[in-house]
Amino acid sequence: MNAGERRQQIVELLNTKGTVLVSDLSQQYDVSEVTIRTDLRLLEKQGVLTRFYGGANKIMNKGDLKSFKELQLEERHQRFIEAKKRIAIAAVKHVKEGDTIILDSGSTTMLIAEELVKLKHITVITNSLTSAFILSDNSDIMLFMCGGTLRHKTRSFHGKIAEQSLDGISADILFVGADGIDAIRGITTFNEGYTISSVMANAASKVIAVLDSSKFGRNGINVVLPLNKLNTIITDNDVNGDYKQQFEDKGIDFITV
C-alpha cells in the first residue's frame, strides 16, 4: 500500500469513527508513528481533520457536536482550542524553577502539560494519564502519578486511592479546569463523583483555575471548588466583562488572554 492509499483509508476511518489514534494507525498499517503523524499533518492541511496530541478528529459540523456534559477528552480538546492554548501559555508563566505543580485532568490542563514539558527542574503531580504521557518526554521533570480508578472518557484517575496518594503533599500551584463556574457557587462539574480537585486544592499553596469563556455562567450539579479555594482565574478575552468584576470583587485575580 502506498502513502496515498493509506491516507485515503485514514479518511474513511475518520468518517466512520470520528477519531483515530496514532498508535492504532501505526499498528494497523505497520508503519512508524512518525509516518502516521506526517499523514495526519498533511490531511490537516487539506482541511480533512484536526489533530490533537496522539491522534486526530474529523472536521464536524456544529450540529454534530455532542452535549458538553460527557464529551470525550479528544473532543473537549478541540473546542475553543486557540483560546485554550493562550490560557495554557499564560498559566505556565506562573511556574518557576523548583516548583511543585499539581495538574488536574482536563482539556485545558492537557495543553498546560504541553507547555510544562518544555521546562526543567520542576515536579508535577497529576491524575491525568494523557498529561503524564506528555510530561514523560522530559527527564528533567520529576513526575508523579495519582493511582486509583481510571475514567476512560477523560483518561484520568479518581477515587479513594487517587485522593489518598495526595496525603502529605505540599505543592506550590494547582492548575484546575472546570465544566462550569460562577461567582456564587465556584467551580462545578457535571460528574457528581468528581471529588479529587478539592483534595488537590488542599495540597497546594495557590489554586489557578484555567478555563475558556464558554464555562462562565454554566452550572454543573457538583461543586468541585468553592470560591474561597480560588486565588486566580485565567480565561480568554471573549469573556463577558461583568464576570471579571464579579470575581475581582471576591478577591480573586482575573486574567484574560
PDB file of C-alpha atoms in Angstrom:
ATOM      1  CA  MET A   1       0.000   0.000   0.000  1.00  0.00           C
ATOM      2  CA  ASN A   2       1.380   3.406  -0.934  1.00  0.00           C
ATOM      3  CA  ALA A   3       1.095   6.580   1.144  1.00  0.00           C
ATOM      4  CA  GLY A   4      -1.839   7.955  -0.844  1.00  0.00           C
ATOM      5  CA  GLU A   5      -3.888   4.792  -0.353  1.00  0.00           C
ATOM      6  CA  ARG A   6      -3.068   4.757   3.355  1.00  0.00           C
ATOM      7  CA  ARG A   7      -4.209   8.361   3.774  1.00  0.00           C
ATOM      8  CA  GLN A   8      -7.434   7.647   1.916  1.00  0.00           C
ATOM      9  CA  GLN A   9      -8.141   4.779   4.288  1.00  0.00           C
ATOM     10  CA  ILE A  10      -7.400   7.027   7.266  1.00  0.00           C
ATOM     11  CA  VAL A  11     -10.007   9.488   5.951  1.00  0.00           C
ATOM     12  CA  GLU A  12     -12.524   6.642   5.630  1.00  0.00           C
ATOM     13  CA  LEU A  13     -11.791   5.564   9.209  1.00  0.00           C
ATOM     14  CA  LEU A  14     -12.314   9.127  10.422  1.00  0.00           C
ATOM     15  CA  ASN A  15     -15.656   9.341   8.637  1.00  0.00           C
ATOM     16  CA  THR A  16     -16.722   6.099  10.309  1.00  0.00           C
ATOM     17  CA  LYS A  17     -15.283   6.508  13.805  1.00  0.00           C
ATOM     18  CA  GLY A  18     -14.854  10.272  14.166  1.00  0.00           C
ATOM     19  CA  THR A  19     -11.493   9.851  15.927  1.00  0.00           C
ATOM     20  CA  VAL A  20      -8.272   7.977  15.160  1.00  0.00           C
ATOM     21  CA  LEU A  21      -5.191   7.424  17.322  1.00  0.00           C
ATOM     22  CA  VAL A  22      -1.604   7.484  16.077  1.00  0.00           C
ATOM     23  CA  SER A  23      -0.680   4.304  17.957  1.00  0.00           C
ATOM     24  CA  ASP A  24      -3.620   2.367  16.478  1.00  0.00           C
ATOM     25  CA  LEU A  25      -2.886   3.511  12.921  1.00  0.00           C
ATOM     26  CA  SER A  26       0.801   2.699  13.301  1.00  0.00           C
ATOM     27  CA  GLN A  27      -0.041  -0.895  14.230  1.00  0.00           C
ATOM     28  CA  GLN A  28      -2.778  -1.240  11.625  1.00  0.00           C
ATOM     29  CA  TYR A  29      -0.599  -0.130   8.714  1.00  0.00           C
ATOM     30  CA  ASP A  30       2.720  -1.435  10.093  1.00  0.00           C
ATOM     31  CA  VAL A  31       4.464   1.923   9.758  1.00  0.00           C
ATOM     32  CA  SER A  32       6.134   4.165  12.321  1.00  0.00           C
ATOM     33  CA  GLU A  33       4.228   6.684  14.412  1.00  0.00           C
ATOM     34  CA  VAL A  34       6.342   9.392  12.771  1.00  0.00           C
ATOM     35  CA  THR A  35       4.919   8.335   9.389  1.00  0.00           C
ATOM     36  CA  ILE A  36       1.358   8.436  10.715  1.00  0.00           C
ATOM     37  CA  ARG A  37       1.892  11.892  12.218  1.00  0.00           C
ATOM     38  CA  THR A  38       3.120  13.060   8.802  1.00  0.00           C
ATOM     39  CA  ASP A  39      -0.036  11.644   7.204  1.00  0.00           C
ATOM     40  CA  LEU A  40      -2.243  13.415   9.728  1.00  0.00           C
ATOM     41  CA  ARG A  41      -0.352  16.681   9.335  1.00  0.00           C
ATOM     42  CA  LEU A  42      -0.871  16.600   5.547  1.00  0.00           C
ATOM     43  CA  LEU A  43      -4.547  15.723   5.908  1.00  0.00           C
ATOM     44  CA  GLU A  44      -4.983  18.559   8.388  1.00  0.00           C
ATOM     45  CA  LYS A  45      -3.548  20.991   5.834  1.00  0.00           C
ATOM     46  CA  GLN A  46      -6.167  19.704   3.379  1.00  0.00           C
ATOM     47  CA  GLY A  47      -8.904  20.537   5.878  1.00  0.00           C
ATOM     48  CA  VAL A  48      -9.897  16.906   6.384  1.00  0.00           C
ATOM     49  CA  LEU A  49      -9.193  16.666  10.111  1.00  0.00           C
ATOM     50  CA  THR A  50      -7.931  18.428  13.203  1.00  0.00           C
ATOM     51  CA  ARG A  51      -5.049  16.928  15.136  1.00  0.00           C
ATOM     52  CA  PHE A  52      -4.697  16.555  18.891  1.00  0.00           C
ATOM     53  CA  TYR A  53      -1.879  15.024  20.929  1.00  0.00           C
ATOM     54  CA  GLY A  54      -1.840  11.346  19.931  1.00  0.00           C
ATOM     55  CA  GLY A  55      -4.474  11.378  17.210  1.00  0.00           C
ATOM     56  CA  ALA A  56      -6.984  13.296  15.121  1.00  0.00           C
ATOM     57  CA  ASN A  57     -10.685  14.136  14.853  1.00  0.00           C
ATOM     58  CA  LYS A  58     -12.720  14.553  11.698  1.00  0.00           C
ATOM     59  CA  ILE A  59     -13.997  18.044  10.986  1.00  0.00           C
ATOM     60  CA  MET A  60     -17.516  18.173  12.413  1.00  0.00           C
ATOM     61  CA  ASN A  61     -20.426  20.488  11.722  1.00  0.00           C
ATOM     62  CA  LYS A  62     -21.940  22.310  14.683  1.00  0.00           C
ATOM     63  CA  GLY A  63     -24.966  20.062  14.507  1.00  0.00           C
ATOM     64  CA  ASP A  64     -22.766  17.019  15.008  1.00  0.00           C
ATOM     65  CA  LEU A  65     -21.342  18.146  18.356  1.00  0.00           C
ATOM     66  CA  LYS A  66     -22.383  16.224  21.446  1.00  0.00           C
ATOM     67  CA  SER A  67     -23.588  17.721  24.675  1.00  0.00           C
ATOM     68  CA  PHE A  68     -20.639  19.097  26.638  1.00  0.00           C
ATOM     69  CA  LYS A  69     -21.637  17.060  29.671  1.00  0.00           C
ATOM     70  CA  GLU A  70     -19.708  13.928  28.709  1.00  0.00           C
ATOM     71  CA  LEU A  71     -17.506  14.793  25.756  1.00  0.00           C
ATOM     72  CA  GLN A  72     -14.576  12.505  25.150  1.00  0.00           C
ATOM     73  CA  LEU A  73     -11.246  14.095  26.041  1.00  0.00           C
ATOM     74  CA  GLU A  74     -10.259  14.402  22.365  1.00  0.00           C
ATOM     75  CA  GLU A  75     -13.473  16.267  21.550  1.00  0.00           C
ATOM     76  CA  ARG A  76     -13.116  18.573  24.539  1.00  0.00           C
ATOM     77  CA  HIS A  77      -9.545  19.285  23.449  1.00  0.00           C
ATOM     78  CA  GLN A  78     -10.758  20.665  20.122  1.00  0.00           C
ATOM     79  CA  ARG A  79     -13.409  23.050  21.452  1.00  0.00           C
ATOM     80  CA  PHE A  80     -12.092  26.624  21.726  1.00  0.00           C
ATOM     81  CA  ILE A  81      -8.625  25.238  21.005  1.00  0.00           C
ATOM     82  CA  GLU A  82      -6.903  28.548  20.235  1.00  0.00           C
ATOM     83  CA  ALA A  83      -8.260  30.165  23.397  1.00  0.00           C
ATOM     84  CA  LYS A  84      -7.136  27.187  25.465  1.00  0.00           C
ATOM     85  CA  LYS A  85      -3.628  27.388  24.012  1.00  0.00           C
ATOM     86  CA  ARG A  86      -3.355  31.047  25.047  1.00  0.00           C
ATOM     87  CA  ILE A  87      -4.631  30.189  28.510  1.00  0.00           C
ATOM     88  CA  ALA A  88      -2.066  27.386  28.855  1.00  0.00           C
ATOM     89  CA  ILE A  89       0.822  29.636  27.839  1.00  0.00           C
ATOM     90  CA  ALA A  90      -0.285  32.296  30.331  1.00  0.00           C
ATOM     91  CA  ALA A  91      -0.680  29.717  33.092  1.00  0.00           C
ATOM     92  CA  VAL A  92       2.854  28.370  32.775  1.00  0.00           C
ATOM     93  CA  LYS A  93       4.261  31.875  33.247  1.00  0.00           C
ATOM     94  CA  HIS A  94       3.313  31.434  36.917  1.00  0.00           C
ATOM     95  CA  VAL A  95       5.701  28.470  37.242  1.00  0.00           C
ATOM     96  CA  LYS A  96       9.308  28.924  38.284  1.00  0.00           C
ATOM     97  CA  GLU A  97      12.224  26.509  38.568  1.00  0.00           C
ATOM     98  CA  GLY A  98      11.944  24.240  41.586  1.00  0.00           C
ATOM     99  CA  ASP A  99       8.155  24.480  41.843  1.00  0.00           C
ATOM    100  CA  THR A 100       5.909  21.525  42.587  1.00  0.00           C
ATOM    101  CA  ILE A 101       2.805  21.589  40.408  1.00  0.00           C
ATOM    102  CA  ILE A 102      -0.427  19.629  40.731  1.00  0.00           C
ATOM    103  CA  LEU A 103      -2.156  19.241  37.375  1.00  0.00           C
ATOM    104  CA  ASP A 104      -5.796  18.197  37.363  1.00  0.00           C
ATOM    105  CA  SER A 105      -7.233  16.357  34.369  1.00  0.00           C
ATOM    106  CA  GLY A 106      -8.977  18.154  31.505  1.00  0.00           C
ATOM    107  CA  SER A 107      -8.518  19.520  28.019  1.00  0.00           C
ATOM    108  CA  THR A 108      -7.002  22.859  29.060  1.00  0.00           C
ATOM    109  CA  THR A 109      -4.713  21.305  31.660  1.00  0.00           C
ATOM    110  CA  MET A 110      -3.535  18.867  28.984  1.00  0.00           C
ATOM    111  CA  LEU A 111      -2.356  21.881  26.985  1.00  0.00           C
ATOM    112  CA  ILE A 112      -0.602  23.148  30.118  1.00  0.00           C
ATOM    113  CA  ALA A 113       1.259  19.829  30.196  1.00  0.00           C
ATOM    114  CA  GLU A 114       2.425  20.534  26.640  1.00  0.00           C
ATOM    115  CA  GLU A 115       3.920  23.805  27.911  1.00  0.00           C
ATOM    116  CA  LEU A 116       5.319  22.392  31.159  1.00  0.00           C
ATOM    117  CA  VAL A 117       7.213  19.691  29.271  1.00  0.00           C
ATOM    118  CA  LYS A 118       9.453  22.447  27.868  1.00  0.00           C
ATOM    119  CA  LEU A 119      10.658  23.387  31.381  1.00  0.00           C
ATOM    120  CA  LYS A 120      13.370  21.949  33.635  1.00  0.00           C
ATOM    121  CA  HIS A 121      13.723  21.162  37.325  1.00  0.00           C
ATOM    122  CA  ILE A 122      10.059  21.140  38.285  1.00  0.00           C
ATOM    123  CA  THR A 123       7.926  18.458  39.914  1.00  0.00           C
ATOM    124  CA  VAL A 124       4.498  17.622  38.510  1.00  0.00           C
ATOM    125  CA  ILE A 125       1.799  15.544  40.190  1.00  0.00           C
ATOM    126  CA  THR A 126      -1.186  14.596  38.034  1.00  0.00           C
ATOM    127  CA  ASN A 127      -4.144  12.246  37.845  1.00  0.00           C
ATOM    128  CA  SER A 128      -4.246  12.599  34.056  1.00  0.00           C
ATOM    129  CA  LEU A 129      -2.911   9.692  32.045  1.00  0.00           C
ATOM    130  CA  THR A 130      -2.590  11.882  28.944  1.00  0.00           C
ATOM    131  CA  SER A 131      -0.725  14.677  30.729  1.00  0.00           C
ATOM    132  CA  ALA A 132       1.616  12.165  32.358  1.00  0.00           C
ATOM    133  CA  PHE A 133       2.406  10.687  28.954  1.00  0.00           C
ATOM    134  CA  ILE A 134       3.220  14.147  27.588  1.00  0.00           C
ATOM    135  CA  LEU A 135       5.415  15.060  30.566  1.00  0.00           C
ATOM    136  CA  SER A 136       7.265  11.743  30.488  1.00  0.00           C
ATOM    137  CA  ASP A 137       9.182  13.010  27.442  1.00  0.00           C
ATOM    138  CA  ASN A 138      11.270  15.287  29.698  1.00  0.00           C
ATOM    139  CA  SER A 139      13.644  13.519  32.084  1.00  0.00           C
ATOM    140  CA  ASP A 140      14.333  16.856  33.824  1.00  0.00           C
ATOM    141  CA  ILE A 141      10.803  16.800  35.235  1.00  0.00           C
ATOM    142  CA  MET A 142      10.082  14.773  38.369  1.00  0.00           C
ATOM    143  CA  LEU A 143       6.733  13.180  37.577  1.00  0.00           C
ATOM    144  CA  PHE A 144       4.270  11.577  39.999  1.00  0.00           C
ATOM    145  CA  MET A 145       1.014   9.851  39.032  1.00  0.00           C
ATOM    146  CA  CYS A 146      -2.028   9.519  41.265  1.00  0.00           C
ATOM    147  CA  GLY A 147      -3.279   5.954  41.213  1.00  0.00           C
ATOM    148  CA  GLY A 148      -6.914   4.994  41.506  1.00  0.00           C
ATOM    149  CA  THR A 149      -9.771   4.071  39.201  1.00  0.00           C
ATOM    150  CA  LEU A 150      -9.446   5.110  35.561  1.00  0.00           C
ATOM    151  CA  ARG A 151     -12.283   7.076  33.963  1.00  0.00           C
ATOM    152  CA  HIS A 152     -11.885   6.079  30.334  1.00  0.00           C
ATOM    153  CA  LYS A 153     -13.679   9.081  28.850  1.00  0.00           C
ATOM    154  CA  THR A 154     -11.267  11.544  30.437  1.00  0.00           C
ATOM    155  CA  ARG A 155      -8.278   9.183  30.821  1.00  0.00           C
ATOM    156  CA  SER A 156      -7.887  10.265  34.425  1.00  0.00           C
ATOM    157  CA  PHE A 157      -7.678   8.551  37.813  1.00  0.00           C
ATOM    158  CA  HIS A 158     -10.208   9.109  40.592  1.00  0.00           C
ATOM    159  CA  GLY A 159     -11.484   7.558  43.798  1.00  0.00           C
ATOM    160  CA  LYS A 160     -10.083   6.967  47.269  1.00  0.00           C
ATOM    161  CA  ILE A 161      -6.733   5.592  46.098  1.00  0.00           C
ATOM    162  CA  ALA A 162      -6.124   8.659  43.922  1.00  0.00           C
ATOM    163  CA  GLU A 163      -7.079  11.001  46.750  1.00  0.00           C
ATOM    164  CA  GLN A 164      -5.007   9.141  49.358  1.00  0.00           C
ATOM    165  CA  SER A 165      -1.949   9.424  47.100  1.00  0.00           C
ATOM    166  CA  LEU A 166      -2.055  13.181  47.756  1.00  0.00           C
ATOM    167  CA  ASP A 167      -1.797  12.789  51.536  1.00  0.00           C
ATOM    168  CA  GLY A 168       1.214  14.691  52.847  1.00  0.00           C
ATOM    169  CA  ILE A 169       1.820  16.512  49.547  1.00  0.00           C
ATOM    170  CA  SER A 170       2.794  20.195  49.693  1.00  0.00           C
ATOM    171  CA  ALA A 171       2.650  21.808  46.248  1.00  0.00           C
ATOM    172  CA  ASP A 172       3.156  25.365  45.063  1.00  0.00           C
ATOM    173  CA  ILE A 173       0.403  25.548  42.432  1.00  0.00           C
ATOM    174  CA  LEU A 174      -2.676  23.596  41.404  1.00  0.00           C
ATOM    175  CA  PHE A 175      -3.948  24.104  37.863  1.00  0.00           C
ATOM    176  CA  VAL A 176      -7.598  23.083  37.703  1.00  0.00           C
ATOM    177  CA  GLY A 177     -10.168  23.185  34.910  1.00  0.00           C
ATOM    178  CA  ALA A 178     -13.952  23.231  35.113  1.00  0.00           C
ATOM    179  CA  ASP A 179     -17.186  22.306  33.382  1.00  0.00           C
ATOM    180  CA  GLY A 180     -18.692  25.496  34.766  1.00  0.00           C
ATOM    181  CA  ILE A 181     -18.003  28.430  37.074  1.00  0.00           C
ATOM    182  CA  ASP A 182     -19.940  31.289  38.621  1.00  0.00           C
ATOM    183  CA  ALA A 183     -19.239  33.906  41.265  1.00  0.00           C
ATOM    184  CA  ILE A 184     -21.577  32.295  43.803  1.00  0.00           C
ATOM    185  CA  ARG A 185     -21.013  28.527  43.734  1.00  0.00           C
ATOM    186  CA  GLY A 186     -17.470  28.450  42.350  1.00  0.00           C
ATOM    187  CA  ILE A 187     -16.215  25.645  40.098  1.00  0.00           C
ATOM    188  CA  THR A 188     -18.731  22.961  39.189  1.00  0.00           C
ATOM    189  CA  THR A 189     -18.796  19.759  37.164  1.00  0.00           C
ATOM    190  CA  PHE A 190     -21.490  17.568  35.631  1.00  0.00           C
ATOM    191  CA  ASN A 191     -19.959  14.466  37.238  1.00  0.00           C
ATOM    192  CA  GLU A 192     -21.268  14.038  40.781  1.00  0.00           C
ATOM    193  CA  GLY A 193     -18.474  11.597  41.649  1.00  0.00           C
ATOM    194  CA  TYR A 194     -15.671  14.071  40.976  1.00  0.00           C
ATOM    195  CA  THR A 195     -14.050  14.962  44.313  1.00  0.00           C
ATOM    196  CA  ILE A 196     -10.293  14.839  43.729  1.00  0.00           C
ATOM    197  CA  SER A 197      -9.977  18.555  42.856  1.00  0.00           C
ATOM    198  CA  SER A 198     -10.803  19.588  46.427  1.00  0.00           C
ATOM    199  CA  VAL A 199      -8.109  17.244  47.755  1.00  0.00           C
ATOM    200  CA  MET A 200      -5.640  18.713  45.262  1.00  0.00           C
ATOM    201  CA  ALA A 201      -6.555  22.253  46.332  1.00  0.00           C
ATOM    202  CA  ASN A 202      -5.887  21.417  49.982  1.00  0.00           C
ATOM    203  CA  ALA A 203      -2.391  20.267  48.999  1.00  0.00           C
ATOM    204  CA  ALA A 204      -1.479  23.450  47.074  1.00  0.00           C
ATOM    205  CA  SER A 205      -0.450  26.922  48.237  1.00  0.00           C
ATOM    206  CA  LYS A 206      -2.060  28.566  45.203  1.00  0.00           C
ATOM    207  CA  VAL A 207      -5.023  27.450  43.085  1.00  0.00           C
ATOM    208  CA  ILE A 208      -5.270  28.698  39.499  1.00  0.00           C
ATOM    209  CA  ALA A 209      -8.433  27.926  37.546  1.00  0.00           C
ATOM    210  CA  VAL A 210      -7.885  27.658  33.787  1.00  0.00           C
ATOM    211  CA  LEU A 211     -10.994  27.714  31.629  1.00  0.00           C
ATOM    212  CA  ASP A 212     -12.295  29.200  28.401  1.00  0.00           C
ATOM    213  CA  SER A 213     -15.028  31.840  28.361  1.00  0.00           C
ATOM    214  CA  SER A 214     -17.804  29.357  27.484  1.00  0.00           C
ATOM    215  CA  LYS A 215     -17.643  27.941  31.028  1.00  0.00           C
ATOM    216  CA  PHE A 216     -18.799  31.141  32.761  1.00  0.00           C
ATOM    217  CA  GLY A 217     -22.388  31.049  33.951  1.00  0.00           C
ATOM    218  CA  ARG A 218     -22.572  27.306  33.280  1.00  0.00           C
ATOM    219  CA  ASN A 219     -23.669  25.320  36.335  1.00  0.00           C
ATOM    220  CA  GLY A 220     -22.842  21.673  36.899  1.00  0.00           C
ATOM    221  CA  ILE A 221     -24.528  19.536  39.534  1.00  0.00           C
ATOM    222  CA  ASN A 222     -21.428  19.100  41.695  1.00  0.00           C
ATOM    223  CA  VAL A 223     -19.431  21.897  43.341  1.00  0.00           C
ATOM    224  CA  VAL A 224     -15.793  20.953  42.841  1.00  0.00           C
ATOM    225  CA  LEU A 225     -14.193  24.006  44.461  1.00  0.00           C
ATOM    226  CA  PRO A 226     -15.933  26.878  46.272  1.00  0.00           C
ATOM    227  CA  LEU A 227     -14.741  30.411  45.593  1.00  0.00           C
ATOM    228  CA  ASN A 228     -12.713  30.635  48.800  1.00  0.00           C
ATOM    229  CA  LYS A 229     -10.356  27.982  47.397  1.00  0.00           C
ATOM    230  CA  LEU A 230      -9.504  30.011  44.267  1.00  0.00           C
ATOM    231  CA  ASN A 231      -6.654  32.500  44.001  1.00  0.00           C
ATOM    232  CA  THR A 232      -6.531  33.186  40.276  1.00  0.00           C
ATOM    233  CA  ILE A 233      -8.655  32.634  37.165  1.00  0.00           C
ATOM    234  CA  ILE A 234      -7.134  32.625  33.683  1.00  0.00           C
ATOM    235  CA  THR A 235      -9.528  32.745  30.733  1.00  0.00           C
ATOM    236  CA  ASP A 236      -9.743  34.091  27.184  1.00  0.00           C
ATOM    237  CA  ASN A 237     -10.609  37.678  26.310  1.00  0.00           C
ATOM    238  CA  ASP A 238     -14.047  36.783  24.940  1.00  0.00           C
ATOM    239  CA  VAL A 239     -15.375  36.524  28.492  1.00  0.00           C
ATOM    240  CA  ASN A 240     -18.116  38.948  29.493  1.00  0.00           C
ATOM    241  CA  GLY A 241     -16.604  41.855  31.424  1.00  0.00           C
ATOM    242  CA  ASP A 242     -19.256  41.530  34.130  1.00  0.00           C
ATOM    243  CA  TYR A 243     -17.740  38.206  35.201  1.00  0.00           C
ATOM    244  CA  LYS A 244     -14.327  39.799  35.650  1.00  0.00           C
ATOM    245  CA  GLN A 245     -15.806  42.367  38.029  1.00  0.00           C
ATOM    246  CA  GLN A 246     -17.783  39.740  39.956  1.00  0.00           C
ATOM    247  CA  PHE A 247     -14.732  37.585  40.656  1.00  0.00           C
ATOM    248  CA  GLU A 248     -12.422  40.502  41.415  1.00  0.00           C
ATOM    249  CA  ASP A 249     -14.983  41.709  43.952  1.00  0.00           C
ATOM    250  CA  LYS A 250     -14.482  38.322  45.655  1.00  0.00           C
ATOM    251  CA  GLY A 251     -10.721  38.950  45.863  1.00  0.00           C
ATOM    252  CA  ILE A 252      -9.791  36.596  43.008  1.00  0.00           C
ATOM    253  CA  ASP A 253      -7.193  37.655  40.434  1.00  0.00           C
ATOM    254  CA  PHE A 254      -8.820  37.572  36.993  1.00  0.00           C
ATOM    255  CA  ILE A 255      -6.534  37.325  33.955  1.00  0.00           C
ATOM    256  CA  THR A 256      -7.704  37.409  30.330  1.00  0.00           C
ATOM    257  CA  VAL A 257      -5.539  36.455  27.356  1.00  0.00           C
TER     258      VAL A 257
END
